[in-house]
Coordinates of C-alpha atoms in Angstrom, one line a residue:
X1 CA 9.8 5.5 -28.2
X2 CA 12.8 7.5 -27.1
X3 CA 13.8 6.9 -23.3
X4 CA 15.2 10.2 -21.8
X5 CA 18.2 10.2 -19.7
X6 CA 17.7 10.5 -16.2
X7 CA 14.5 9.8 -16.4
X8 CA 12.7 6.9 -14.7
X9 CA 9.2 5.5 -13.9
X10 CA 8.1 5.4 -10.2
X11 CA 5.0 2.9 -9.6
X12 CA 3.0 2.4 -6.5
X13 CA 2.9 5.3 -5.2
X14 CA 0.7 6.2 -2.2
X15 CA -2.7 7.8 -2.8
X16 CA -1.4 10.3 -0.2
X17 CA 1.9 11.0 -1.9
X18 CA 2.4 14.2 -4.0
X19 CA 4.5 15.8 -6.4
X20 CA 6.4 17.7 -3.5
X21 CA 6.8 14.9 -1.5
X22 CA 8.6 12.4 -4.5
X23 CA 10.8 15.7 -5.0
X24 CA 12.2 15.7 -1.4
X25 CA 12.6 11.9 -1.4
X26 CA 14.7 11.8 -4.7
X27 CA 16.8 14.5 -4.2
X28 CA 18.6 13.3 -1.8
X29 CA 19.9 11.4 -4.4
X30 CA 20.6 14.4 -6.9
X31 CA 19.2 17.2 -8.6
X32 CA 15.4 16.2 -9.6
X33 CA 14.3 18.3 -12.8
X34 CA 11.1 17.2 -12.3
X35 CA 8.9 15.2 -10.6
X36 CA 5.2 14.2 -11.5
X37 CA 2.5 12.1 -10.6
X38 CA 0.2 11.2 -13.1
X39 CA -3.5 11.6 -12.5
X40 CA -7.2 10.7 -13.5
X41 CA -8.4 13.3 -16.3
X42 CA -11.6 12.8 -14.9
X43 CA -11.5 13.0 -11.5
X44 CA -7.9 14.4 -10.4
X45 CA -6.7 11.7 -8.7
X46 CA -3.5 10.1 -8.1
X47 CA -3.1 7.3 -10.6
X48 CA -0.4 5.1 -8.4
X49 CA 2.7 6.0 -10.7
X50 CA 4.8 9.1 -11.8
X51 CA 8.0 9.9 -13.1
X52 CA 10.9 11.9 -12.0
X53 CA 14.0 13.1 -14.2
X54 CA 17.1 13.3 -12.8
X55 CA 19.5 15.7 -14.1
X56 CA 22.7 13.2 -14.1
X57 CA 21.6 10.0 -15.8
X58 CA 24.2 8.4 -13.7
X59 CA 22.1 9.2 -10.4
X60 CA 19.1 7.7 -11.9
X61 CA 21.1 4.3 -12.8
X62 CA 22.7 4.4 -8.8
X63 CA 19.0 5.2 -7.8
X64 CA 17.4 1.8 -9.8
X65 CA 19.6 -0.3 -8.2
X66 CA 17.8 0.2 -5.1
X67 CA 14.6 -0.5 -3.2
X68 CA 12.8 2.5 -2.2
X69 CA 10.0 3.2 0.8
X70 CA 8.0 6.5 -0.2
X71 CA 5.3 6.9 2.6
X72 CA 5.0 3.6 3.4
X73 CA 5.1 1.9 -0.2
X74 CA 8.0 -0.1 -1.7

């Protein structure tokens, strides 16, 4: 499997956390290309994890380096 810069996996993510809302946290860090939660095909709902791609790979190596509180979840 090929690992795509800037991008990096996000686990433990709160039920109540969406797509929008792991945006605005990241890009404080840098420009987010994307961000997206992965989810149930069944039922729609929020699986716990996600990804986001940065659009410097160097902001996502700062960004690893450190712990992280999104709504309440480290």
């Amino acid at each position: 499997m090929e690992m795509e810069p800037g991008k990096l996996f996000i686990g433990g993510i709160s039920w109540d956390t969406d797509e929008e809302r792991l945006r605005e946290y990241f890009h404080t860090f840098g420009e987010v290309v994307e961000a997206v939660i992965m989810k149930d095909r069944t039922t729609g709902r929020a699986r716990g994890f996600g990804f986001i791609i940065f659009a410097d790979a160097a902001v996502a190596e700062r960004v690893v380096k450190e712990k992280h509180t999104i709504d309440g979840r480290t």
